[in-house]
Amino acid sequence: MKKEWQGLFITIEGIDGAGLTTQTTILADRIRSLGKEVLVTKEPTSGPIGQVIRRILSGEIKHEPCVLALLFAADRAYHFSSEILPALLKGQVVISDRYILSSLAYQGVFLPVSWVKEVNSCSPDPDLCILIDVDESTARERIEKRGNRREIFEREGEAELIRRNYLELAKKLSWVKVVDGRGPVDQVANLIWKVVEPRLEEVST
Ligand code: TYD
């Protein structure tokens, strides 16, 4: 199917502690060094719906899983139409630290994945999604080093359920590519680059 944009839409995914933000920054720098324009963005956004989501994630507001799932879907629809699509239409590369696969993997622990997919149908699939795969104990070590533990998604065993969902989704969705995230930062960055570099030909700018 022909895309409706000239840019390239890449998303970076994985369980908490997989190194998404670090790898997003490195990837953006590498693409920029080739002279291409890159928009780096993330979900939850810092917009109005994203701010409510953060208050839920911090435990300040109580929630039901389906309320959180609907908020993530609304935040994403807002994010795509207000930031991502305009950049893609200008031919830019957009890298989003989390997008639709986060909802399918995380909310899919508590809710049917088919329903989560349905409520996200306003937001198109990315051109490419890099799933940085790490096991729960590696992720936990990294989160502990970082020292900003969050309670809601970081309970024992939950990360493995989320990881399992991610890997199942990767088997079914052709636009998801799994990268081994256990190695040092540079090594993981090189693995990501091997997947992304050939796709940059699709970008005209
Ligand atoms: P995270 O990337 O950790 O944000 P930050 O680095 O700013 O703290 O994302 C916040 C959490 O939200 C993370 O645990 C994953 C979760 N999440 C979902 O459950 N569903 C979603 O659709 C998204 C985008 C994130």
CSV table of C-alpha atoms in Angstrom, one decimal, residues 10-197:
chain,number,residue,atom,x,y,z
A,10,ILE,CA,10.1,5.0,13.0
A,11,THR,CA,9.1,3.9,16.5
A,12,ILE,CA,11.3,2.6,19.2
A,13,GLU,CA,9.7,0.1,21.6
A,14,GLY,CA,10.6,-2.2,24.5
A,15,ILE,CA,9.9,-2.8,28.2
A,16,ASP,CA,10.9,-0.2,30.8
A,17,GLY,CA,14.7,-0.2,31.2
A,18,ALA,CA,15.4,-1.5,27.6
A,19,GLY,CA,17.1,1.8,26.8
A,20,LEU,CA,14.6,3.4,24.5
A,21,THR,CA,15.4,7.0,25.2
A,22,THR,CA,19.2,6.5,24.9
A,23,GLN,CA,18.8,4.6,21.6
A,24,THR,CA,16.3,7.1,20.2
A,25,THR,CA,18.9,9.9,20.8
A,26,ILE,CA,21.8,8.0,19.2
A,27,LEU,CA,19.7,7.0,16.2
A,28,ALA,CA,18.5,10.6,15.6
A,29,ASP,CA,22.1,11.9,15.7
A,30,ARG,CA,23.2,9.3,13.2
A,31,ILE,CA,20.4,10.1,10.8
A,32,ARG,CA,21.0,13.9,11.2
A,33,SER,CA,24.7,13.4,10.4
A,34,LEU,CA,23.6,12.2,6.9
A,35,GLY,CA,21.9,15.6,6.5
A,36,LYS,CA,18.4,14.5,7.0
A,37,GLU,CA,15.8,16.3,9.1
A,38,VAL,CA,14.6,14.3,12.1
A,39,LEU,CA,11.8,15.0,14.6
A,40,VAL,CA,12.3,13.1,17.9
A,41,THR,CA,9.2,12.7,19.9
A,42,LYS,CA,7.7,10.5,22.6
A,43,GLU,CA,4.6,9.0,24.2
A,44,PRO,CA,3.0,9.7,26.5
A,45,THR,CA,3.2,13.3,25.1
A,46,SER,CA,3.6,16.4,27.1
A,47,GLY,CA,0.2,17.6,25.8
A,48,PRO,CA,-3.1,17.8,27.8
A,49,ILE,CA,-3.9,14.1,27.6
A,50,GLY,CA,-0.3,13.0,28.2
A,51,GLN,CA,-0.3,15.1,31.4
A,52,VAL,CA,-3.3,13.2,32.8
A,53,ILE,CA,-1.6,9.9,31.9
A,54,ARG,CA,1.5,10.9,33.8
A,55,ARG,CA,-0.6,11.7,36.9
A,56,ILE,CA,-2.1,8.2,36.7
A,57,LEU,CA,1.3,6.6,36.2
A,58,SER,CA,2.7,8.4,39.2
A,59,GLY,CA,-0.2,6.9,41.3
A,60,GLU,CA,-1.7,10.4,42.0
A,61,ILE,CA,-5.0,9.5,40.2
A,62,LYS,CA,-6.6,6.1,40.6
A,63,HIS,CA,-7.7,4.4,37.3
A,64,GLU,CA,-9.2,1.3,35.6
A,65,PRO,CA,-7.1,-0.4,32.9
A,66,CYS,CA,-9.6,0.5,30.2
A,67,VAL,CA,-9.6,4.2,31.2
A,68,LEU,CA,-5.8,4.3,30.8
A,69,ALA,CA,-5.9,2.4,27.5
A,70,LEU,CA,-8.4,5.0,26.1
A,71,LEU,CA,-6.3,7.9,27.3
A,72,PHE,CA,-3.2,6.4,25.6
A,73,ALA,CA,-5.2,6.0,22.4
A,74,ALA,CA,-6.5,9.6,22.6
A,75,ASP,CA,-3.0,10.9,23.4
A,76,ARG,CA,-1.7,9.0,20.3
A,77,ALA,CA,-4.4,10.3,18.0
A,78,TYR,CA,-3.6,13.8,19.1
A,79,HIS,CA,0.1,13.2,18.8
A,80,PHE,CA,-0.1,11.7,15.3
A,81,SER,CA,-2.3,14.5,13.9
A,82,SER,CA,-0.7,17.5,15.6
A,83,GLU,CA,3.0,16.5,15.4
A,84,ILE,CA,3.9,13.3,13.6
A,85,LEU,CA,1.9,13.7,10.4
A,86,PRO,CA,2.9,17.3,9.7
A,87,ALA,CA,6.6,16.3,9.9
A,88,LEU,CA,6.1,13.3,7.7
A,89,LEU,CA,4.3,15.3,5.1
A,90,LYS,CA,7.4,17.6,5.0
A,91,GLY,CA,9.5,14.5,4.2
A,92,GLN,CA,11.2,14.4,7.6
A,93,VAL,CA,12.2,11.3,9.5
A,94,VAL,CA,10.1,11.0,12.7
A,95,ILE,CA,11.4,8.8,15.6
A,96,SER,CA,8.8,8.3,18.4
A,97,ASP,CA,10.0,6.8,21.7
A,98,ARG,CA,6.9,4.5,22.1
A,99,TYR,CA,3.8,4.4,20.0
A,100,ILE,CA,1.0,1.9,19.2
A,101,LEU,CA,3.0,-1.2,20.1
A,102,SER,CA,3.4,0.0,23.7
A,103,SER,CA,-0.4,0.0,24.1
A,104,LEU,CA,-0.8,-3.4,22.5
A,105,ALA,CA,2.0,-4.9,24.7
A,106,TYR,CA,1.3,-3.0,28.0
A,107,GLN,CA,-2.5,-2.6,28.0
A,108,GLY,CA,-2.7,-6.1,26.4
A,109,VAL,CA,-1.6,-7.6,29.8
A,110,PHE,CA,-5.0,-6.5,31.3
A,111,LEU,CA,-7.3,-6.2,28.2
A,112,PRO,CA,-7.9,-8.0,24.9
A,113,VAL,CA,-5.3,-7.0,22.4
A,114,SER,CA,-8.0,-6.9,19.7
A,115,TRP,CA,-9.9,-4.2,21.6
A,116,VAL,CA,-6.8,-2.2,22.2
A,117,LYS,CA,-6.1,-2.3,18.5
A,118,GLU,CA,-9.6,-1.2,17.7
A,119,VAL,CA,-9.5,1.9,20.0
A,120,ASN,CA,-6.2,2.8,18.3
A,121,SER,CA,-7.5,2.7,14.8
A,122,CYS,CA,-7.3,6.5,14.3
A,123,SER,CA,-3.5,6.2,14.5
A,124,PRO,CA,-1.8,4.6,11.5
A,125,ASP,CA,1.0,2.0,11.8
A,126,PRO,CA,4.6,3.3,11.6
A,127,ASP,CA,6.8,2.4,8.6
A,128,LEU,CA,9.2,0.6,10.9
A,129,CYS,CA,9.3,-0.3,14.6
A,130,ILE,CA,12.4,-1.3,16.4
A,131,LEU,CA,11.7,-3.5,19.4
A,132,ILE,CA,14.7,-3.5,21.7
A,133,ASP,CA,14.4,-6.8,23.5
A,134,VAL,CA,15.8,-7.3,27.0
A,135,ASP,CA,14.9,-9.7,29.7
A,136,GLU,CA,13.3,-8.4,32.9
A,137,SER,CA,16.4,-8.8,35.1
A,138,THR,CA,18.6,-6.8,32.7
A,139,ALA,CA,15.9,-4.1,32.5
A,140,ARG,CA,15.5,-4.1,36.3
A,141,GLU,CA,19.3,-3.6,36.9
A,142,ARG,CA,19.2,-0.6,34.5
A,143,ILE,CA,16.2,0.9,36.2
A,144,GLU,CA,17.8,0.5,39.6
A,145,LYS,CA,21.0,2.2,38.4
A,146,ARG,CA,18.9,5.1,37.0
A,147,GLY,CA,17.3,5.4,40.5
A,148,ASN,CA,13.8,6.6,39.5
A,149,ARG,CA,11.5,3.6,40.1
A,150,ARG,CA,7.9,3.9,39.3
A,151,GLU,CA,5.5,1.6,40.9
A,152,ILE,CA,2.6,1.1,38.5
A,153,PHE,CA,4.4,-0.9,35.7
A,154,GLU,CA,7.4,-2.2,37.5
A,155,ARG,CA,6.1,-4.9,39.6
A,156,GLU,CA,7.9,-8.3,39.7
A,157,GLY,CA,7.0,-10.5,36.8
A,158,GLU,CA,4.9,-7.9,34.9
A,159,ALA,CA,7.8,-6.9,32.6
A,160,GLU,CA,8.1,-10.5,31.4
A,161,LEU,CA,4.4,-10.5,30.5
A,162,ILE,CA,4.8,-7.3,28.6
A,163,ARG,CA,7.9,-8.6,26.9
A,164,ARG,CA,6.1,-11.8,25.9
A,165,ASN,CA,3.3,-9.7,24.3
A,166,TYR,CA,5.9,-7.6,22.4
A,167,LEU,CA,7.6,-10.7,21.0
A,168,GLU,CA,4.2,-12.3,20.0
A,169,LEU,CA,3.3,-9.1,18.2
A,170,ALA,CA,6.6,-8.9,16.4
A,171,LYS,CA,6.0,-12.4,15.0
A,172,LYS,CA,2.7,-11.2,13.5
A,173,LEU,CA,3.5,-7.6,12.3
A,174,SER,CA,5.9,-7.3,9.4
A,175,TRP,CA,6.9,-3.7,10.3
A,176,VAL,CA,8.3,-4.7,13.7
A,177,LYS,CA,12.0,-5.7,13.8
A,178,VAL,CA,13.5,-7.2,17.0
A,179,VAL,CA,16.9,-6.1,18.1
A,180,ASP,CA,18.9,-7.8,21.0
A,181,GLY,CA,19.1,-5.0,23.6
A,182,ARG,CA,21.3,-6.8,26.2
A,183,GLY,CA,24.7,-5.6,25.0
A,184,PRO,CA,26.5,-2.3,25.6
A,185,VAL,CA,24.9,0.9,24.3
A,186,ASP,CA,27.1,1.1,21.2
A,187,GLN,CA,26.6,-2.5,20.2
A,188,VAL,CA,22.8,-2.1,20.4
A,189,ALA,CA,23.0,1.2,18.5
A,190,ASN,CA,24.9,-0.6,15.7
A,191,LEU,CA,22.3,-3.4,15.5
A,192,ILE,CA,19.5,-0.7,15.2
A,193,TRP,CA,21.5,1.1,12.6
A,194,LYS,CA,21.8,-2.0,10.4
A,195,VAL,CA,18.0,-2.2,10.3
A,196,VAL,CA,17.3,1.5,9.8
A,197,GLU,CA,20.0,2.6,7.3
